[in-house]
Short mmCIF file of N, CA and C in Angstrom, two decimals:
data_model
loop_
_atom_site.label_atom_id
_atom_site.label_comp_id
_atom_site.label_asym_id
_atom_site.label_seq_id
_atom_site.Cartn_x
_atom_site.Cartn_y
_atom_site.Cartn_z
N MET U 1267 -119.31 46.27 35.25
CA MET U 1267 -118.34 47.33 35.07
C MET U 1267 -118.91 48.37 34.10
N SER U 1268 -118.77 49.63 34.46
CA SER U 1268 -119.27 50.72 33.65
C SER U 1268 -118.50 50.82 32.34
N LYS U 1269 -119.22 51.05 31.26
CA LYS U 1269 -118.59 51.25 29.97
C LYS U 1269 -118.25 52.72 29.74
N LYS U 1270 -118.65 53.61 30.61
CA LYS U 1270 -118.45 55.04 30.40
C LYS U 1270 -116.98 55.40 30.63
N ILE U 1271 -116.21 55.32 29.54
CA ILE U 1271 -114.77 55.51 29.67
C ILE U 1271 -114.22 56.66 28.84
N PHE U 1272 -115.03 57.27 27.98
CA PHE U 1272 -114.52 58.30 27.10
C PHE U 1272 -115.01 59.69 27.50
N SER U 1273 -114.12 60.66 27.40
CA SER U 1273 -114.44 62.06 27.57
C SER U 1273 -114.31 62.69 26.18
N ILE U 1274 -115.39 63.25 25.69
CA ILE U 1274 -115.47 63.72 24.31
C ILE U 1274 -115.51 65.25 24.28
N PRO U 1275 -114.75 65.89 23.40
CA PRO U 1275 -114.81 67.36 23.32
C PRO U 1275 -116.02 67.84 22.52
N LEU U 1276 -116.51 68.99 22.89
CA LEU U 1276 -117.51 69.71 22.10
C LEU U 1276 -116.77 70.84 21.41
N ASN U 1277 -116.61 70.72 20.11
CA ASN U 1277 -115.88 71.72 19.33
C ASN U 1277 -116.66 73.03 19.36
N PRO U 1278 -116.00 74.14 19.70
CA PRO U 1278 -116.72 75.41 19.81
C PRO U 1278 -117.14 76.02 18.48
N ILE U 1279 -116.68 75.47 17.36
CA ILE U 1279 -117.03 76.08 16.08
C ILE U 1279 -117.91 75.17 15.22
N LEU U 1280 -118.67 74.27 15.82
CA LEU U 1280 -119.58 73.44 15.05
C LEU U 1280 -120.73 74.28 14.51
N SER U 1281 -121.09 74.04 13.28
CA SER U 1281 -122.27 74.71 12.75
C SER U 1281 -123.51 74.08 13.39
N GLU U 1282 -124.60 74.81 13.38
CA GLU U 1282 -125.85 74.28 13.94
C GLU U 1282 -126.25 73.00 13.20
N LYS U 1283 -126.10 73.01 11.88
CA LYS U 1283 -126.45 71.84 11.07
C LYS U 1283 -125.61 70.62 11.49
N TYR U 1284 -124.29 70.81 11.61
CA TYR U 1284 -123.41 69.70 12.00
C TYR U 1284 -123.73 69.22 13.41
N PHE U 1285 -123.98 70.17 14.31
CA PHE U 1285 -124.29 69.81 15.69
C PHE U 1285 -125.49 68.87 15.73
N TYR U 1286 -126.57 69.25 15.05
CA TYR U 1286 -127.81 68.46 15.13
C TYR U 1286 -127.84 67.24 14.21
N GLU U 1287 -127.14 67.30 13.08
CA GLU U 1287 -127.22 66.19 12.13
C GLU U 1287 -126.10 65.15 12.28
N GLU U 1288 -124.97 65.56 12.86
CA GLU U 1288 -123.84 64.63 12.98
C GLU U 1288 -123.43 64.37 14.44
N TYR U 1289 -123.12 65.45 15.14
CA TYR U 1289 -122.55 65.32 16.48
C TYR U 1289 -123.58 64.76 17.47
N PHE U 1290 -124.74 65.36 17.52
CA PHE U 1290 -125.79 64.94 18.45
C PHE U 1290 -126.17 63.46 18.25
N PRO U 1291 -126.43 63.02 16.99
CA PRO U 1291 -126.73 61.59 16.79
C PRO U 1291 -125.58 60.66 17.21
N PHE U 1292 -124.33 61.11 16.97
CA PHE U 1292 -123.18 60.32 17.41
C PHE U 1292 -123.21 60.13 18.92
N LEU U 1293 -123.45 61.22 19.66
CA LEU U 1293 -123.52 61.14 21.12
C LEU U 1293 -124.65 60.23 21.57
N GLU U 1294 -125.80 60.34 20.92
CA GLU U 1294 -126.93 59.47 21.28
C GLU U 1294 -126.58 58.00 21.08
N GLU U 1295 -125.92 57.69 19.97
CA GLU U 1295 -125.57 56.31 19.66
C GLU U 1295 -124.56 55.72 20.65
N TYR U 1296 -123.60 56.53 21.08
CA TYR U 1296 -122.51 56.02 21.91
C TYR U 1296 -122.56 56.50 23.36
N LYS U 1297 -123.71 56.99 23.80
CA LYS U 1297 -123.83 57.58 25.14
C LYS U 1297 -123.46 56.61 26.26
N ASP U 1298 -123.63 55.32 26.05
CA ASP U 1298 -123.27 54.35 27.09
C ASP U 1298 -121.77 54.25 27.30
N TRP U 1299 -120.99 54.77 26.36
CA TRP U 1299 -119.53 54.73 26.44
C TRP U 1299 -118.93 56.06 26.88
N ILE U 1300 -119.75 57.10 26.93
CA ILE U 1300 -119.22 58.45 27.14
C ILE U 1300 -119.42 58.89 28.59
N TYR U 1301 -118.31 59.13 29.26
CA TYR U 1301 -118.33 59.60 30.65
C TYR U 1301 -118.83 61.04 30.72
N ASP U 1302 -118.27 61.89 29.85
CA ASP U 1302 -118.72 63.28 29.79
C ASP U 1302 -118.33 63.92 28.46
N VAL U 1303 -118.93 65.07 28.22
CA VAL U 1303 -118.59 65.92 27.08
C VAL U 1303 -118.04 67.20 27.67
N TYR U 1304 -116.80 67.52 27.35
CA TYR U 1304 -116.21 68.74 27.90
C TYR U 1304 -116.23 69.85 26.86
N PHE U 1305 -116.38 71.06 27.36
CA PHE U 1305 -116.47 72.21 26.47
C PHE U 1305 -115.75 73.40 27.08
N THR U 1306 -115.17 74.22 26.23
CA THR U 1306 -114.53 75.44 26.71
C THR U 1306 -115.64 76.38 27.15
N CYS U 1307 -115.53 76.81 28.37
CA CYS U 1307 -116.54 77.70 28.94
C CYS U 1307 -115.88 79.05 29.18
N ARG U 1308 -116.43 80.06 28.58
CA ARG U 1308 -115.82 81.38 28.64
C ARG U 1308 -116.68 82.31 29.49
N ILE U 1309 -116.38 82.31 30.76
CA ILE U 1309 -117.00 83.26 31.69
C ILE U 1309 -115.88 83.99 32.40
N PRO U 1310 -116.11 85.23 32.81
CA PRO U 1310 -115.07 85.95 33.55
C PRO U 1310 -114.69 85.19 34.81
N PRO U 1311 -113.42 85.08 35.12
CA PRO U 1311 -112.26 85.70 34.49
C PRO U 1311 -111.64 84.86 33.37
N PHE U 1312 -112.31 83.80 32.94
CA PHE U 1312 -111.76 82.89 31.93
C PHE U 1312 -112.35 83.18 30.55
N LEU U 1313 -112.01 84.33 30.00
CA LEU U 1313 -112.51 84.67 28.67
C LEU U 1313 -111.62 84.13 27.56
N GLN U 1314 -110.46 83.57 27.93
CA GLN U 1314 -109.56 82.90 27.00
C GLN U 1314 -109.21 81.55 27.59
N ASP U 1315 -108.96 80.57 26.73
CA ASP U 1315 -108.47 79.29 27.23
C ASP U 1315 -107.02 79.10 26.81
N ALA U 1316 -106.49 77.94 27.04
CA ALA U 1316 -105.08 77.69 26.75
C ALA U 1316 -104.77 77.74 25.25
N MET U 1317 -105.77 77.52 24.42
CA MET U 1317 -105.56 77.52 22.97
C MET U 1317 -105.54 78.95 22.42
N GLY U 1318 -106.14 79.90 23.13
CA GLY U 1318 -106.08 81.29 22.74
C GLY U 1318 -107.05 81.72 21.66
N ALA U 1319 -107.92 80.83 21.21
CA ALA U 1319 -108.88 81.21 20.17
C ALA U 1319 -109.85 82.25 20.72
N ILE U 1320 -110.13 83.25 19.92
CA ILE U 1320 -111.07 84.29 20.32
C ILE U 1320 -112.46 83.87 19.87
N ILE U 1321 -113.36 83.80 20.81
CA ILE U 1321 -114.73 83.39 20.53
C ILE U 1321 -115.65 84.54 20.93
N PRO U 1322 -116.40 85.08 19.97
CA PRO U 1322 -117.32 86.18 20.28
C PRO U 1322 -118.36 85.77 21.32
N GLU U 1323 -118.89 86.74 22.05
CA GLU U 1323 -119.81 86.46 23.15
C GLU U 1323 -120.99 85.60 22.72
N GLN U 1324 -121.62 85.90 21.60
CA GLN U 1324 -122.78 85.12 21.16
C GLN U 1324 -122.41 83.66 20.95
N GLU U 1325 -121.24 83.41 20.38
CA GLU U 1325 -120.80 82.03 20.17
C GLU U 1325 -120.46 81.36 21.50
N ARG U 1326 -119.92 82.13 22.46
CA ARG U 1326 -119.65 81.57 23.79
C ARG U 1326 -120.95 81.08 24.42
N LEU U 1327 -121.98 81.87 24.30
CA LEU U 1327 -123.28 81.50 24.86
C LEU U 1327 -123.84 80.27 24.15
N GLN U 1328 -123.62 80.18 22.83
CA GLN U 1328 -124.11 79.04 22.05
C GLN U 1328 -123.41 77.75 22.46
N ILE U 1329 -122.10 77.81 22.70
CA ILE U 1329 -121.35 76.62 23.12
C ILE U 1329 -121.94 76.08 24.43
N THR U 1330 -122.12 76.96 25.38
CA THR U 1330 -122.67 76.55 26.68
C THR U 1330 -124.09 76.03 26.50
N GLY U 1331 -124.87 76.70 25.68
CA GLY U 1331 -126.24 76.25 25.40
C GLY U 1331 -126.27 74.87 24.78
N ASN U 1332 -125.39 74.63 23.79
CA ASN U 1332 -125.31 73.31 23.16
C ASN U 1332 -124.93 72.24 24.18
N ALA U 1333 -123.99 72.57 25.05
CA ALA U 1333 -123.58 71.61 26.08
C ALA U 1333 -124.77 71.24 26.98
N MET U 1334 -125.50 72.24 27.39
CA MET U 1334 -126.63 71.97 28.30
C MET U 1334 -127.74 71.18 27.58
N ILE U 1335 -127.90 71.37 26.27
CA ILE U 1335 -128.85 70.57 25.49
C ILE U 1335 -128.42 69.10 25.51
N ILE U 1336 -127.12 68.86 25.35
CA ILE U 1336 -126.60 67.49 25.38
C ILE U 1336 -126.93 66.84 26.72
N GLN U 1337 -126.66 67.55 27.80
CA GLN U 1337 -126.92 66.99 29.13
C GLN U 1337 -128.41 66.74 29.34
N ARG U 1338 -129.23 67.70 28.96
CA ARG U 1338 -130.68 67.59 29.17
C ARG U 1338 -131.30 66.50 28.30
N ASP U 1339 -130.95 66.47 27.01
CA ASP U 1339 -131.65 65.60 26.07
C ASP U 1339 -131.05 64.21 25.93
N ILE U 1340 -129.76 64.07 26.14
CA ILE U 1340 -129.12 62.76 26.00
C ILE U 1340 -128.78 62.16 27.36
N GLY U 1341 -128.56 63.01 28.34
CA GLY U 1341 -128.24 62.51 29.68
C GLY U 1341 -126.76 62.31 29.93
N ILE U 1342 -125.92 62.79 29.03
CA ILE U 1342 -124.47 62.72 29.24
C ILE U 1342 -124.08 63.96 30.04
N THR U 1343 -123.31 63.76 31.10
CA THR U 1343 -122.82 64.90 31.88
C THR U 1343 -121.92 65.75 31.01
N VAL U 1344 -122.08 67.07 31.11
CA VAL U 1344 -121.18 67.98 30.41
C VAL U 1344 -120.27 68.63 31.44
N SER U 1345 -119.07 68.95 31.00
CA SER U 1345 -118.06 69.48 31.91
C SER U 1345 -117.49 70.78 31.36
N ALA U 1346 -117.73 71.86 32.07
CA ALA U 1346 -117.19 73.16 31.68
C ALA U 1346 -115.69 73.16 31.95
N THR U 1347 -114.93 73.55 30.96
CA THR U 1347 -113.48 73.51 31.07
C THR U 1347 -112.91 74.92 31.10
N PHE U 1348 -112.18 75.20 32.16
CA PHE U 1348 -111.50 76.49 32.34
C PHE U 1348 -110.01 76.20 32.35
N ASN U 1349 -109.45 76.09 31.16
CA ASN U 1349 -108.07 75.61 30.98
C ASN U 1349 -107.09 76.74 30.74
N ASN U 1350 -107.10 77.74 31.58
CA ASN U 1350 -106.12 78.80 31.40
C ASN U 1350 -105.40 79.04 32.72
N ILE U 1351 -104.22 78.44 32.84
CA ILE U 1351 -103.44 78.59 34.07
C ILE U 1351 -102.80 79.97 34.18
N ASN U 1352 -102.92 80.76 33.12
CA ASN U 1352 -102.37 82.12 33.15
C ASN U 1352 -103.33 83.14 33.72
N VAL U 1353 -104.57 82.75 33.96
CA VAL U 1353 -105.50 83.63 34.66
C VAL U 1353 -105.06 83.64 36.12
N SER U 1354 -104.84 84.79 36.65
CA SER U 1354 -104.36 84.91 38.03
C SER U 1354 -105.32 84.23 39.00
N SER U 1355 -104.74 83.57 39.97
CA SER U 1355 -105.55 82.89 40.99
C SER U 1355 -105.88 83.81 42.16
N LYS U 1356 -105.70 85.09 41.98
CA LYS U 1356 -105.96 86.04 43.06
C LYS U 1356 -107.41 85.95 43.53
N TYR U 1357 -107.63 86.40 44.74
CA TYR U 1357 -108.93 86.29 45.40
C TYR U 1357 -110.05 86.96 44.59
N ASP U 1358 -109.77 88.11 44.00
CA ASP U 1358 -110.80 88.79 43.20
C ASP U 1358 -111.26 87.92 42.03
N ASN U 1359 -110.35 87.21 41.40
CA ASN U 1359 -110.73 86.31 40.32
C ASN U 1359 -111.50 85.10 40.84
N TYR U 1360 -111.13 84.62 41.98
CA TYR U 1360 -111.87 83.51 42.63
C TYR U 1360 -113.33 83.91 42.85
N LYS U 1361 -113.55 85.08 43.42
CA LYS U 1361 -114.92 85.55 43.67
C LYS U 1361 -115.67 85.81 42.36
N LEU U 1362 -114.99 86.36 41.36
CA LEU U 1362 -115.60 86.61 40.06
C LEU U 1362 -116.01 85.29 39.41
N PHE U 1363 -115.15 84.29 39.53
CA PHE U 1363 -115.44 82.96 38.98
C PHE U 1363 -116.69 82.38 39.64
N ILE U 1364 -116.75 82.43 40.95
CA ILE U 1364 -117.92 81.90 41.67
C ILE U 1364 -119.19 82.60 41.21
N GLU U 1365 -119.13 83.92 41.14
CA GLU U 1365 -120.29 84.71 40.73
C GLU U 1365 -120.78 84.32 39.33
N ASN U 1366 -119.85 84.10 38.41
CA ASN U 1366 -120.23 83.79 37.03
C ASN U 1366 -120.54 82.32 36.80
N LEU U 1367 -120.04 81.43 37.64
CA LEU U 1367 -120.34 80.01 37.51
C LEU U 1367 -121.68 79.65 38.15
N LYS U 1368 -122.08 80.41 39.13
CA LYS U 1368 -123.31 80.12 39.87
C LYS U 1368 -124.54 79.92 38.97
N PRO U 1369 -124.80 80.80 37.97
CA PRO U 1369 -125.98 80.57 37.12
C PRO U 1369 -125.91 79.26 36.33
N LEU U 1370 -124.72 78.85 35.92
CA LEU U 1370 -124.58 77.58 35.20
C LEU U 1370 -124.85 76.40 36.13
N TYR U 1371 -124.35 76.49 37.34
CA TYR U 1371 -124.58 75.46 38.35
C TYR U 1371 -126.08 75.34 38.62
N GLU U 1372 -126.73 76.48 38.79
CA GLU U 1372 -128.17 76.48 39.06
C GLU U 1372 -128.97 75.96 37.87
N ALA U 1373 -128.40 76.07 36.66
CA ALA U 1373 -129.05 75.54 35.46
C ALA U 1373 -128.77 74.05 35.26
N GLY U 1374 -127.95 73.46 36.14
CA GLY U 1374 -127.72 72.02 36.08
C GLY U 1374 -126.33 71.56 35.74
N LEU U 1375 -125.36 72.47 35.61
CA LEU U 1375 -123.99 72.06 35.34
C LEU U 1375 -123.48 71.23 36.51
N LYS U 1376 -122.91 70.04 36.20
CA LYS U 1376 -122.51 69.09 37.23
C LYS U 1376 -121.01 68.86 37.32
N SER U 1377 -120.24 69.44 36.39
CA SER U 1377 -118.81 69.14 36.34
C SER U 1377 -118.05 70.33 35.77
N ALA U 1378 -116.84 70.55 36.30
CA ALA U 1378 -115.99 71.63 35.79
C ALA U 1378 -114.52 71.28 36.02
N THR U 1379 -113.70 71.72 35.09
CA THR U 1379 -112.25 71.61 35.21
C THR U 1379 -111.73 72.99 35.58
N VAL U 1380 -111.01 73.06 36.69
CA VAL U 1380 -110.47 74.35 37.13
C VAL U 1380 -108.95 74.26 37.24
N PRO U 1381 -108.26 75.38 37.00
CA PRO U 1381 -106.81 75.35 36.97
C PRO U 1381 -106.12 75.60 38.31
N HIS U 1382 -106.86 76.04 39.31
CA HIS U 1382 -106.21 76.46 40.56
C HIS U 1382 -106.69 75.59 41.73
N GLY U 1383 -105.82 74.69 42.15
CA GLY U 1383 -106.16 73.78 43.24
C GLY U 1383 -106.44 74.49 44.55
N HIS U 1384 -105.76 75.58 44.81
CA HIS U 1384 -105.98 76.22 46.11
C HIS U 1384 -107.35 76.89 46.19
N TRP U 1385 -108.03 77.08 45.04
CA TRP U 1385 -109.41 77.57 45.10
C TRP U 1385 -110.31 76.55 45.80
N LEU U 1386 -109.97 75.28 45.66
CA LEU U 1386 -110.72 74.25 46.38
C LEU U 1386 -110.49 74.39 47.89
N ALA U 1387 -109.27 74.64 48.27
CA ALA U 1387 -108.95 74.83 49.69
C ALA U 1387 -109.63 76.08 50.24
N MET U 1388 -109.91 77.04 49.37
CA MET U 1388 -110.57 78.28 49.79
C MET U 1388 -112.09 78.11 49.90
N GLY U 1389 -112.60 76.93 49.53
CA GLY U 1389 -114.02 76.68 49.72
C GLY U 1389 -114.86 76.65 48.46
N LEU U 1390 -114.26 76.44 47.31
CA LEU U 1390 -115.02 76.41 46.05
C LEU U 1390 -116.18 75.41 46.12
N LYS U 1391 -115.93 74.25 46.71
CA LYS U 1391 -116.98 73.23 46.79
C LYS U 1391 -118.11 73.63 47.74
N ASP U 1392 -117.88 74.59 48.62
CA ASP U 1392 -118.97 75.09 49.47
C ASP U 1392 -120.03 75.79 48.62
N TYR U 1393 -119.60 76.43 47.54
CA TYR U 1393 -120.52 77.12 46.64
C TYR U 1393 -121.18 76.16 45.65
N PHE U 1394 -120.48 75.07 45.33
CA PHE U 1394 -120.95 74.12 44.33
C PHE U 1394 -120.82 72.68 44.87
N PRO U 1395 -121.57 72.34 45.91
CA PRO U 1395 -121.36 71.07 46.60
C PRO U 1395 -121.65 69.82 45.77
N LYS U 1396 -122.49 69.92 44.76
CA LYS U 1396 -122.84 68.75 43.95
C LYS U 1396 -122.03 68.68 42.65
N MET U 1397 -121.09 69.58 42.48
CA MET U 1397 -120.31 69.62 41.26
C MET U 1397 -119.03 68.80 41.40
N GLU U 1398 -118.77 67.98 40.37
CA GLU U 1398 -117.50 67.25 40.30
C GLU U 1398 -116.45 68.24 39.78
N ILE U 1399 -115.37 68.39 40.53
CA ILE U 1399 -114.31 69.31 40.15
C ILE U 1399 -113.10 68.50 39.69
N LYS U 1400 -112.66 68.79 38.46
CA LYS U 1400 -111.51 68.10 37.86
C LYS U 1400 -110.31 69.04 37.83
N ASN U 1401 -109.13 68.44 37.85
CA ASN U 1401 -107.92 69.24 37.65
C ASN U 1401 -107.69 69.41 36.16
N THR U 1402 -106.95 70.43 35.80
CA THR U 1402 -106.61 70.62 34.39
C THR U 1402 -105.38 69.80 34.04
N ILE U 1403 -105.39 69.26 32.85
CA ILE U 1403 -104.26 68.50 32.36
C ILE U 1403 -103.01 69.38 32.26
N LEU U 1404 -103.22 70.69 32.22
CA LEU U 1404 -102.09 71.62 32.11
C LEU U 1404 -101.22 71.64 33.36
N ARG U 1405 -101.71 71.13 34.48
CA ARG U 1405 -100.93 71.09 35.72
C ARG U 1405 -100.05 69.85 35.83
N LYS U 1406 -100.09 69.00 34.85
CA LYS U 1406 -99.18 67.86 34.68
C LYS U 1406 -98.98 67.00 35.94
N VAL U 1407 -99.92 66.12 36.17
CA VAL U 1407 -99.79 65.13 37.23
C VAL U 1407 -98.98 63.97 36.64
N ASN U 1408 -97.69 63.91 37.02
CA ASN U 1408 -96.75 62.95 36.45
C ASN U 1408 -96.37 61.81 37.39
N THR U 1409 -96.64 61.96 38.68
CA THR U 1409 -96.19 60.99 39.67
C THR U 1409 -97.30 60.70 40.67
N ALA U 1410 -97.10 59.65 41.42
CA ALA U 1410 -98.06 59.33 42.49
C ALA U 1410 -98.12 60.47 43.50
N GLN U 1411 -96.98 61.11 43.76
CA GLN U 1411 -96.97 62.25 44.69
C GLN U 1411 -97.81 63.41 44.16
N ASP U 1412 -97.70 63.69 42.85
CA ASP U 1412 -98.54 64.73 42.22
C ASP U 1412 -100.02 64.37 42.38
N TYR U 1413 -100.33 63.09 42.20
CA TYR U 1413 -101.70 62.62 42.33
C TYR U 1413 -102.21 62.87 43.76
N VAL U 1414 -101.41 62.51 44.74
CA VAL U 1414 -101.79 62.70 46.15
C VAL U 1414 -102.01 64.18 46.45
N LEU U 1415 -101.12 65.02 45.96
CA LEU U 1415 -101.27 66.47 46.19
C LEU U 1415 -102.56 67.00 45.58
N SER U 1416 -102.90 66.54 44.39
CA SER U 1416 -104.16 66.96 43.75
C SER U 1416 -105.36 66.47 44.55
N ALA U 1417 -105.28 65.24 45.04
CA ALA U 1417 -106.38 64.71 45.86
C ALA U 1417 -106.51 65.50 47.16
N GLU U 1418 -105.37 65.83 47.76
CA GLU U 1418 -105.41 66.62 49.00
C GLU U 1418 -105.98 68.01 48.78
N GLN U 1419 -105.78 68.57 47.59
CA GLN U 1419 -106.36 69.87 47.29
C GLN U 1419 -107.88 69.79 47.19
N GLY U 1420 -108.40 68.59 46.91
CA GLY U 1420 -109.85 68.42 46.89
C GLY U 1420 -110.45 68.08 45.54
N PHE U 1421 -109.62 67.81 44.54
CA PHE U 1421 -110.17 67.45 43.24
C PHE U 1421 -110.91 66.11 43.33
N ASP U 1422 -112.07 66.06 42.69
CA ASP U 1422 -112.87 64.83 42.67
C ASP U 1422 -112.39 63.88 41.58
N TYR U 1423 -111.84 64.43 40.53
CA TYR U 1423 -111.42 63.68 39.36
C TYR U 1423 -110.04 64.23 38.99
N ILE U 1424 -109.07 63.34 38.84
CA ILE U 1424 -107.71 63.79 38.59
C ILE U 1424 -107.22 63.24 37.25
N ASN U 1425 -106.97 64.16 36.33
CA ASN U 1425 -106.39 63.80 35.03
C ASN U 1425 -104.89 63.64 35.22
N VAL U 1426 -104.36 62.53 34.75
CA VAL U 1426 -102.91 62.34 34.80
C VAL U 1426 -102.32 62.70 33.45
N ASP U 1427 -101.06 63.06 33.45
CA ASP U 1427 -100.39 63.50 32.23
C ASP U 1427 -100.23 62.34 31.26
N ARG U 1428 -100.37 62.64 29.98
CA ARG U 1428 -100.27 61.59 28.96
C ARG U 1428 -98.89 60.95 28.88
N ILE U 1429 -97.87 61.59 29.45
CA ILE U 1429 -96.53 61.02 29.45
C ILE U 1429 -96.50 59.67 30.19
N LEU U 1430 -97.51 59.44 31.03
CA LEU U 1430 -97.57 58.22 31.82
C LEU U 1430 -98.18 57.03 31.06
N MET U 1431 -98.58 57.24 29.83
CA MET U 1431 -99.28 56.20 29.08
C MET U 1431 -98.62 54.83 29.15
N ARG U 1432 -97.32 54.82 29.09
CA ARG U 1432 -96.61 53.53 29.10
C ARG U 1432 -95.69 53.36 30.31
N ASP U 1433 -95.86 54.21 31.29
CA ASP U 1433 -95.06 54.11 32.51
C ASP U 1433 -95.84 53.28 33.52
N TYR U 1434 -95.81 51.98 33.31
CA TYR U 1434 -96.63 51.07 34.11
C TYR U 1434 -96.28 51.11 35.59
N ASP U 1435 -95.02 51.32 35.91
CA ASP U 1435 -94.61 51.38 37.32
C ASP U 1435 -95.24 52.59 38.01
N GLU U 1436 -95.17 53.77 37.37
CA GLU U 1436 -95.74 54.97 37.98
C GLU U 1436 -97.27 54.88 38.04
N LEU U 1437 -97.87 54.31 37.00
CA LEU U 1437 -99.32 54.12 37.02
C LEU U 1437 -99.74 53.19 38.15
N ALA U 1438 -98.95 52.17 38.41
CA ALA U 1438 -99.23 51.27 39.54
C ALA U 1438 -99.11 52.03 40.86
N ASP U 1439 -98.10 52.90 40.95
CA ASP U 1439 -97.95 53.71 42.17
C ASP U 1439 -99.15 54.65 42.35
N ILE U 1440 -99.63 55.22 41.26
CA ILE U 1440 -100.80 56.10 41.34
C ILE U 1440 -102.02 55.29 41.78
N LYS U 1441 -102.18 54.10 41.25
CA LYS U 1441 -103.30 53.26 41.64
C LYS U 1441 -103.24 52.92 43.13
N ARG U 1442 -102.02 52.64 43.63
CA ARG U 1442 -101.87 52.39 45.09
C ARG U 1442 -102.23 53.63 45.88
N ALA U 1443 -101.79 54.80 45.40
CA ALA U 1443 -102.11 56.06 46.08
C ALA U 1443 -103.61 56.31 46.09
N GLN U 1444 -104.26 55.96 45.00
CA GLN U 1444 -105.71 56.15 44.90
C GLN U 1444 -106.43 55.30 45.92
N LYS U 1445 -105.98 54.08 46.11
CA LYS U 1445 -106.62 53.18 47.08
C LYS U 1445 -106.34 53.65 48.50
#
């Protein structure tokens, strides 16, 4: 059984010293337990995330660079997170997203969290066939039916809402739906 059960955040405001002296060694030590490292990725049209913190362009590039260093040097998959459900899902934004994600994919990005399920139905995976696409926790998958709908949209990895932590009956229903 795989021990890779944790998804770890990459804080966007780590100093270079902390990144290399504390965070990076921690990841190296526990890499067998870490499924992925997720990071806020700020590319158009997702220049803001759900938290609303303003990150200057140079720091945005550094966050992505640090993530790719983790994947390259430690071998932990990194996952670009686009957690803003308020970004319009209009077609122009879909095309803009594809255009701006393509260089990251070509550089080796293997995973992303996207907020709009119908973008998958529009062919997002045709542009990024080897990328694992996750749903955003902001879309609140609370029931087995929500899980099925997310799977039908094409998500490879489905985050369920934390409200289900102790709802053993619903979790069992989701497990049946998964099978």
